[in-house]
Tab-separated table of C-alpha atoms (C1' of nucleotides) in Angstrom:
chain	number	residue	atom	x	y	z
A	1	UNK	CA	0.575	-22.404	41.338
A	2	UNK	CA	-0.129	-26.004	42.332
A	3	UNK	CA	2.783	-28.164	41.324
A	4	UNK	CA	1.093	-30.886	39.304
A	5	UNK	CA	1.742	-30.997	35.599
A	6	UNK	CA	-1.648	-29.810	34.380
A	7	UNK	CA	-1.677	-26.869	36.757
A	8	UNK	CA	1.751	-25.865	35.518
A	9	UNK	CA	0.604	-26.103	31.935
A	10	UNK	CA	-2.539	-24.035	32.445
A	11	UNK	CA	-0.653	-21.504	34.550
A	12	UNK	CA	1.887	-21.142	31.755
A	13	UNK	CA	-0.931	-20.570	29.262
A	14	UNK	CA	-2.492	-17.914	31.479
A	15	UNK	CA	-0.215	-15.219	30.118
A	16	UNK	CA	-0.674	-13.522	26.747
A	17	UNK	CA	3.060	-13.017	26.251
A	18	UNK	CA	3.681	-16.728	26.693
A	19	UNK	CA	0.773	-17.645	24.429
A	20	UNK	CA	2.191	-15.304	21.790
A	21	UNK	CA	5.519	-17.089	22.111
A	22	UNK	CA	3.859	-20.438	21.546
A	23	UNK	CA	2.030	-18.997	18.562
A	24	UNK	CA	5.359	-17.928	17.146
A	25	UNK	CA	6.912	-21.330	17.803
A	26	UNK	CA	4.136	-23.060	15.892
A	27	UNK	CA	5.821	-21.588	12.802
A	28	UNK	CA	9.109	-23.209	13.745
A	29	UNK	CA	12.127	-22.878	16.007
A	30	UNK	CA	13.123	-19.437	17.206
A	31	UNK	CA	15.876	-17.893	19.289
A	32	UNK	CA	15.256	-15.941	22.458
A	33	UNK	CA	15.840	-12.628	20.706
A	34	UNK	CA	13.429	-13.519	17.939
A	35	UNK	CA	10.791	-14.473	20.491
A	36	UNK	CA	11.417	-11.259	22.395
A	37	UNK	CA	11.134	-8.957	19.362
A	38	UNK	CA	7.338	-8.399	19.326
A	39	UNK	CA	7.167	-7.709	23.054
A	40	UNK	CA	7.823	-4.521	24.905
A	41	UNK	CA	9.447	-6.018	27.949
A	42	UNK	CA	13.046	-6.559	29.001
A	43	UNK	CA	15.083	-9.576	27.952
A	44	UNK	CA	15.285	-10.920	31.493
A	45	UNK	CA	11.502	-10.921	31.608
A	46	UNK	CA	11.434	-12.826	28.328
A	47	UNK	CA	13.991	-15.244	29.695
A	48	UNK	CA	11.790	-15.994	32.649
A	49	UNK	CA	8.706	-16.498	30.521
A	50	UNK	CA	10.691	-19.052	28.577
A	51	UNK	CA	11.747	-20.730	31.778
A	52	UNK	CA	8.100	-21.020	32.767
A	53	UNK	CA	7.208	-22.524	29.393
A	54	UNK	CA	10.136	-24.915	29.612
A	55	UNK	CA	9.316	-25.952	33.168
A	56	UNK	CA	5.741	-26.624	32.066
A	57	UNK	CA	7.115	-28.848	29.313
A	58	UNK	CA	5.579	-26.657	26.631
A	59	UNK	CA	8.913	-25.927	24.973
A	60	UNK	CA	12.454	-27.264	24.978
A	61	UNK	CA	15.676	-25.421	24.348
A	62	UNK	CA	18.783	-26.475	22.483
A	63	UNK	CA	22.154	-24.881	21.933
A	64	UNK	CA	23.562	-23.458	18.745
A	65	UNK	CA	26.687	-21.509	19.524
A	66	UNK	CA	25.489	-18.355	21.259
A	67	UNK	CA	21.861	-19.050	20.505
A	68	UNK	CA	19.291	-21.049	22.408
A	69	UNK	CA	16.784	-22.197	19.826
A	70	UNK	CA	13.375	-22.913	21.342
A	71	UNK	CA	10.867	-25.350	19.961
A	72	UNK	CA	7.362	-26.429	20.790
A	73	UNK	CA	6.961	-29.608	22.840
A	74	UNK	CA	3.621	-31.189	22.050
A	75	UNK	CA	3.102	-33.439	25.073
A	76	UNK	CA	2.059	-30.834	27.621
A	77	UNK	CA	-0.463	-29.229	25.292
A	78	UNK	CA	-1.760	-32.654	24.428
A	79	UNK	CA	-2.390	-33.313	28.106
A	80	UNK	CA	-4.266	-30.042	28.470
A	81	UNK	CA	-6.268	-30.921	25.374
A	82	UNK	CA	-7.051	-34.346	26.794
A	83	UNK	CA	-8.256	-32.752	30.000
A	84	UNK	CA	-10.878	-30.885	27.976
A	85	UNK	CA	-12.331	-34.078	26.619
A	86	UNK	CA	-15.178	-34.612	29.157
A	87	UNK	CA	-16.350	-31.044	28.643
A	88	UNK	CA	-16.582	-31.020	24.900
A	89	UNK	CA	-20.050	-32.471	24.812
A	90	UNK	CA	-21.091	-29.407	26.824
A	91	UNK	CA	-19.862	-26.757	24.503
A	92	UNK	CA	-20.717	-28.657	21.375
A	93	UNK	CA	-17.508	-27.883	19.519
A	94	UNK	CA	-17.112	-28.884	15.937
A	95	UNK	CA	-14.531	-31.407	17.038
A	96	UNK	CA	-16.876	-32.832	19.655
A	97	UNK	CA	-19.567	-33.247	17.047
A	98	UNK	CA	-17.022	-34.842	14.759
A	99	UNK	CA	-16.059	-37.179	17.513
A	100	UNK	CA	-19.650	-38.144	18.188
A	101	UNK	CA	-20.115	-38.688	14.487
A	102	UNK	CA	-17.152	-41.014	14.384
A	103	UNK	CA	-18.296	-42.983	17.394
A	104	UNK	CA	-21.703	-43.377	15.839
A	105	UNK	CA	-20.313	-44.666	12.566
A	106	UNK	CA	-17.679	-46.880	14.175
A	107	UNK	CA	-18.240	-50.512	14.971
A	108	UNK	CA	-20.061	-50.657	18.299
A	109	UNK	CA	-17.500	-53.138	19.653
A	110	UNK	CA	-14.539	-51.068	18.507
A	111	UNK	CA	-12.124	-50.252	21.293
A	112	UNK	CA	-10.604	-46.820	21.781
A	113	UNK	CA	-6.976	-46.919	20.774
B	1	UNK	CA	-3.174	-12.534	35.888
B	2	UNK	CA	-3.586	-10.660	32.629
B	3	UNK	CA	-7.131	-9.438	32.310
B	4	UNK	CA	-8.120	-10.792	28.913
B	5	UNK	CA	-10.688	-13.549	28.786
B	6	UNK	CA	-8.403	-16.402	27.752
B	7	UNK	CA	-5.854	-15.582	30.434
B	8	UNK	CA	-8.608	-15.591	33.015
B	9	UNK	CA	-9.846	-18.930	31.795
B	10	UNK	CA	-6.436	-20.590	31.816
B	11	UNK	CA	-5.592	-19.055	35.189
B	12	UNK	CA	-8.835	-20.459	36.578
B	13	UNK	CA	-7.937	-23.886	35.222
B	14	UNK	CA	-4.483	-23.718	36.801
B	15	UNK	CA	-5.772	-24.954	40.133
B	16	UNK	CA	-6.625	-28.577	40.927
B	17	UNK	CA	-9.396	-27.646	43.349
B	18	UNK	CA	-11.119	-25.595	40.690
B	19	UNK	CA	-10.649	-28.310	38.067
B	20	UNK	CA	-12.177	-30.808	40.485
B	21	UNK	CA	-15.147	-28.481	40.898
B	22	UNK	CA	-15.639	-28.333	37.139
B	23	UNK	CA	-15.381	-32.105	36.991
B	24	UNK	CA	-18.134	-32.316	39.578
B	25	UNK	CA	-20.287	-29.824	37.689
B	26	UNK	CA	-20.065	-31.886	34.548
B	27	UNK	CA	-22.391	-34.291	36.359
B	28	UNK	CA	-24.907	-31.530	36.929
B	29	UNK	CA	-25.694	-28.538	39.113
B	30	UNK	CA	-24.335	-28.454	42.639
B	31	UNK	CA	-24.525	-26.178	45.653
B	32	UNK	CA	-21.506	-24.572	47.259
B	33	UNK	CA	-21.540	-27.047	50.138
B	34	UNK	CA	-21.721	-29.986	47.758
B	35	UNK	CA	-18.783	-28.626	45.791
B	36	UNK	CA	-16.864	-28.066	48.996
B	37	UNK	CA	-17.395	-31.554	50.397
B	38	UNK	CA	-14.467	-33.387	48.769
B	39	UNK	CA	-11.970	-30.666	49.656
B	40	UNK	CA	-10.111	-30.097	52.831
B	41	UNK	CA	-10.222	-26.329	52.819
B	42	UNK	CA	-12.475	-23.781	54.479
B	43	UNK	CA	-15.767	-22.637	53.002
B	44	UNK	CA	-14.499	-19.087	52.408
B	45	UNK	CA	-11.679	-20.555	50.321
B	46	UNK	CA	-14.229	-22.556	48.345
B	47	UNK	CA	-16.308	-19.435	47.906
B	48	UNK	CA	-13.373	-17.614	46.415
B	49	UNK	CA	-12.540	-20.452	44.055
B	50	UNK	CA	-16.106	-20.245	42.829
B	51	UNK	CA	-15.774	-16.520	42.381
B	52	UNK	CA	-12.704	-17.098	40.231
B	53	UNK	CA	-14.558	-19.665	38.124
B	54	UNK	CA	-17.537	-17.350	37.785
B	55	UNK	CA	-15.387	-14.362	36.886
B	56	UNK	CA	-13.701	-16.502	34.231
B	57	UNK	CA	-17.131	-17.328	32.837
B	58	UNK	CA	-16.621	-21.026	33.505
B	59	UNK	CA	-19.644	-21.293	35.765
B	60	UNK	CA	-22.734	-19.303	36.620
B	61	UNK	CA	-24.661	-19.179	39.851
B	62	UNK	CA	-28.375	-19.079	40.462
B	63	UNK	CA	-30.464	-18.688	43.588
B	64	UNK	CA	-32.638	-21.282	45.207
B	65	UNK	CA	-33.666	-20.075	48.644
B	66	UNK	CA	-30.534	-20.358	50.757
B	67	UNK	CA	-28.615	-22.208	48.111
B	68	UNK	CA	-26.549	-20.955	45.217
B	69	UNK	CA	-26.649	-23.714	42.658
B	70	UNK	CA	-23.633	-23.619	40.342
B	71	UNK	CA	-23.614	-24.848	36.785
B	72	UNK	CA	-21.054	-25.195	34.074
B	73	UNK	CA	-20.931	-22.454	31.438
B	74	UNK	CA	-19.609	-23.874	28.201
B	75	UNK	CA	-18.482	-20.743	26.386
B	76	UNK	CA	-15.242	-20.080	28.242
B	77	UNK	CA	-14.050	-23.650	27.927
B	78	UNK	CA	-15.019	-23.592	24.279
B	79	UNK	CA	-12.785	-20.548	23.795
B	80	UNK	CA	-9.870	-22.293	25.486
B	81	UNK	CA	-10.504	-25.323	23.329
B	82	UNK	CA	-10.567	-23.168	20.229
B	83	UNK	CA	-7.258	-21.619	21.221
B	84	UNK	CA	-5.707	-25.085	21.081
B	85	UNK	CA	-6.747	-25.578	17.498
B	86	UNK	CA	-3.510	-24.449	15.762
B	87	UNK	CA	-1.465	-26.723	17.983
B	88	UNK	CA	-3.365	-29.927	17.475
B	89	UNK	CA	-1.505	-30.845	14.341
B	90	UNK	CA	1.625	-30.834	16.501
B	91	UNK	CA	0.522	-33.244	19.110
B	92	UNK	CA	-1.401	-35.422	16.722
B	93	UNK	CA	-4.457	-35.850	18.897
B	94	UNK	CA	-7.215	-38.179	17.927
B	95	UNK	CA	-9.441	-35.154	17.422
B	96	UNK	CA	-6.872	-33.515	15.190
B	97	UNK	CA	-6.684	-36.648	13.066
B	98	UNK	CA	-10.464	-36.760	12.977
B	99	UNK	CA	-10.520	-33.181	11.868
B	100	UNK	CA	-8.004	-33.844	9.130
B	101	UNK	CA	-10.095	-36.792	8.049
B	102	UNK	CA	-13.192	-34.644	7.793
B	103	UNK	CA	-11.425	-31.952	5.831
B	104	UNK	CA	-10.116	-34.554	3.431
B	105	UNK	CA	-13.552	-36.039	2.847
B	106	UNK	CA	-15.329	-32.682	2.619
B	107	UNK	CA	-15.892	-30.861	-0.615
B	108	UNK	CA	-12.670	-29.015	-1.458
B	109	UNK	CA	-14.592	-25.752	-1.902
B	110	UNK	CA	-16.504	-26.144	1.352
B	111	UNK	CA	-16.180	-23.139	3.620
B	112	UNK	CA	-15.558	-23.447	7.355
B	113	UNK	CA	-18.750	-22.681	9.228
C	1	DC	C1'	-39.114	-13.158	67.173
C	2	DG	C1'	-35.082	-16.109	67.710
C	3	DC	C1'	-32.202	-19.525	65.981
C	4	DA	C1'	-30.010	-22.595	62.591
C	5	DT	C1'	-28.275	-23.093	57.896
C	6	DA	C1'	-25.948	-21.575	53.470
C	7	DA	C1'	-22.891	-18.749	51.816
C	8	DT	C1'	-20.210	-14.366	51.539
C	9	DT	C1'	-17.245	-10.519	53.088
C	10	DA	C1'	-13.477	-8.671	56.018
C	11	DA	C1'	-8.988	-8.713	57.683
C	12	DC	C1'	-4.877	-10.770	57.837
C	13	DA	C1'	-0.454	-13.772	56.656
C	14	DC	C1'	2.387	-15.890	53.398
C	15	DA	C1'	3.989	-17.349	48.846
C	16	DT	C1'	4.311	-16.594	44.124
C	17	DT	C1'	4.381	-13.872	39.880
C	18	DC	C1'	5.960	-10.337	36.899
C	19	DG	C1'	8.301	-6.514	35.964
C	20	DT	C1'	12.628	-3.699	36.552
C	21	DT	C1'	18.045	-2.697	36.416
C	22	DA	C1'	22.675	-4.372	37.156
C	23	DA	C1'	25.908	-7.900	36.943
C	24	DG	C1'	27.544	-12.437	35.204
C	25	DT	C1'	28.400	-16.335	31.745
C	26	DG	C1'	29.921	-18.325	27.617
C	27	DA	C1'	30.912	-18.526	22.746
C	28	DG	C1'	32.883	-15.988	18.417
C	29	DG	C1'	35.532	-12.689	16.178
C	30	DA	C1'	39.193	-8.757	15.577
D	1	DT	C1'	43.632	-11.220	24.670
D	2	DC	C1'	39.826	-8.206	24.672
D	3	DC	C1'	35.413	-6.962	23.016
D	4	DT	C1'	30.820	-7.976	21.594
D	5	DC	C1'	26.737	-10.599	21.300
D	6	DA	C1'	23.077	-13.700	23.183
D	7	DC	C1'	21.290	-14.844	27.051
D	8	DT	C1'	20.828	-15.852	32.202
D	9	DT	C1'	21.092	-14.891	37.140
D	10	DA	C1'	20.693	-11.786	41.132
D	11	DA	C1'	18.316	-8.571	43.758
D	12	DC	C1'	14.574	-5.936	44.486
D	13	DG	C1'	9.516	-3.946	44.548
D	14	DA	C1'	4.660	-4.031	43.493
D	15	DA	C1'	0.708	-6.682	42.657
D	16	DT	C1'	-1.900	-10.953	42.988
D	17	DG	C1'	-3.369	-15.503	44.759
D	18	DT	C1'	-4.553	-18.682	48.375
D	19	DG	C1'	-5.342	-19.951	52.736
D	20	DT	C1'	-6.904	-18.889	57.568
D	21	DT	C1'	-10.509	-17.260	61.364
D	22	DA	C1'	-14.091	-14.091	62.683
D	23	DA	C1'	-17.952	-11.469	61.473
D	24	DT	C1'	-21.895	-10.643	58.352
D	25	DT	C1'	-25.812	-11.359	55.231
D	26	DA	C1'	-29.859	-13.763	53.872
D	27	DT	C1'	-33.274	-17.317	54.023
D	28	DG	C1'	-36.341	-20.685	56.272
D	29	DC	C1'	-38.580	-22.609	60.323
D	30	DG	C1'	-40.520	-23.381	65.207
DNA sequence: CGCATAATTAACACATTCGTTAAGTGAGGA
DNA sequence: TCCTCACTTAACGAATGTGTTAATTATGCG
């Protein structure tokens, strides 16, 4: 993996187990054991997936007695999302169309904020 | 790399050289040599990066005499973009806010299309 | 044909990734 | 104190990824 932030983020997303973990975390904080439950791999493997997600800035981990609650960190995903921006006009997503719509209806001198 | 489509897409995006190639292709078709030009790696390495992008469905390649013109294929990126959808409310992107705005102004019985 | 150009395939080295099992850490509870 | 629970670290093996150089394929041209 290249060591820039975006590469780390995309590399972290390139694994279904890790994406499933993020999907779980969208519902709220979870402990390591809770995140491990749906998966058929060992706890050390889970632990390393979490380390990858944490290193990529996709999650952060706290401490609650014996538990390490994990939560979603939005910034890294936001960066990945921002990277997509120039491509949206190509795949004509609903959001891209929305965006175009907004630009069209906005004041022509309006600055992006 | 896991062999599902999304994993392949994200794995392909997890390399700066390949992202640079996509960025170039957003400007239009390009040959292998043109795509290679800005990078300081051998042509075989470039060729394999292109194979990764093609296998991920991010580009397709035609034939024009000796040249293999590459072009962006939107579908794979669109899928990656769609995957992000549930997370947008977390990182409060402009597009997410736009989306919320549209939903609010749409008829409450309107179905997603 | 014979040669140059565009690109790919082959063969190899090296690093990283992802899984395993076994051992270690640190906080709570009997 | 000793045990258990939640989790991490260590050590290892198999597979994959990325780069190299050398050889190969395929097309166009004199």
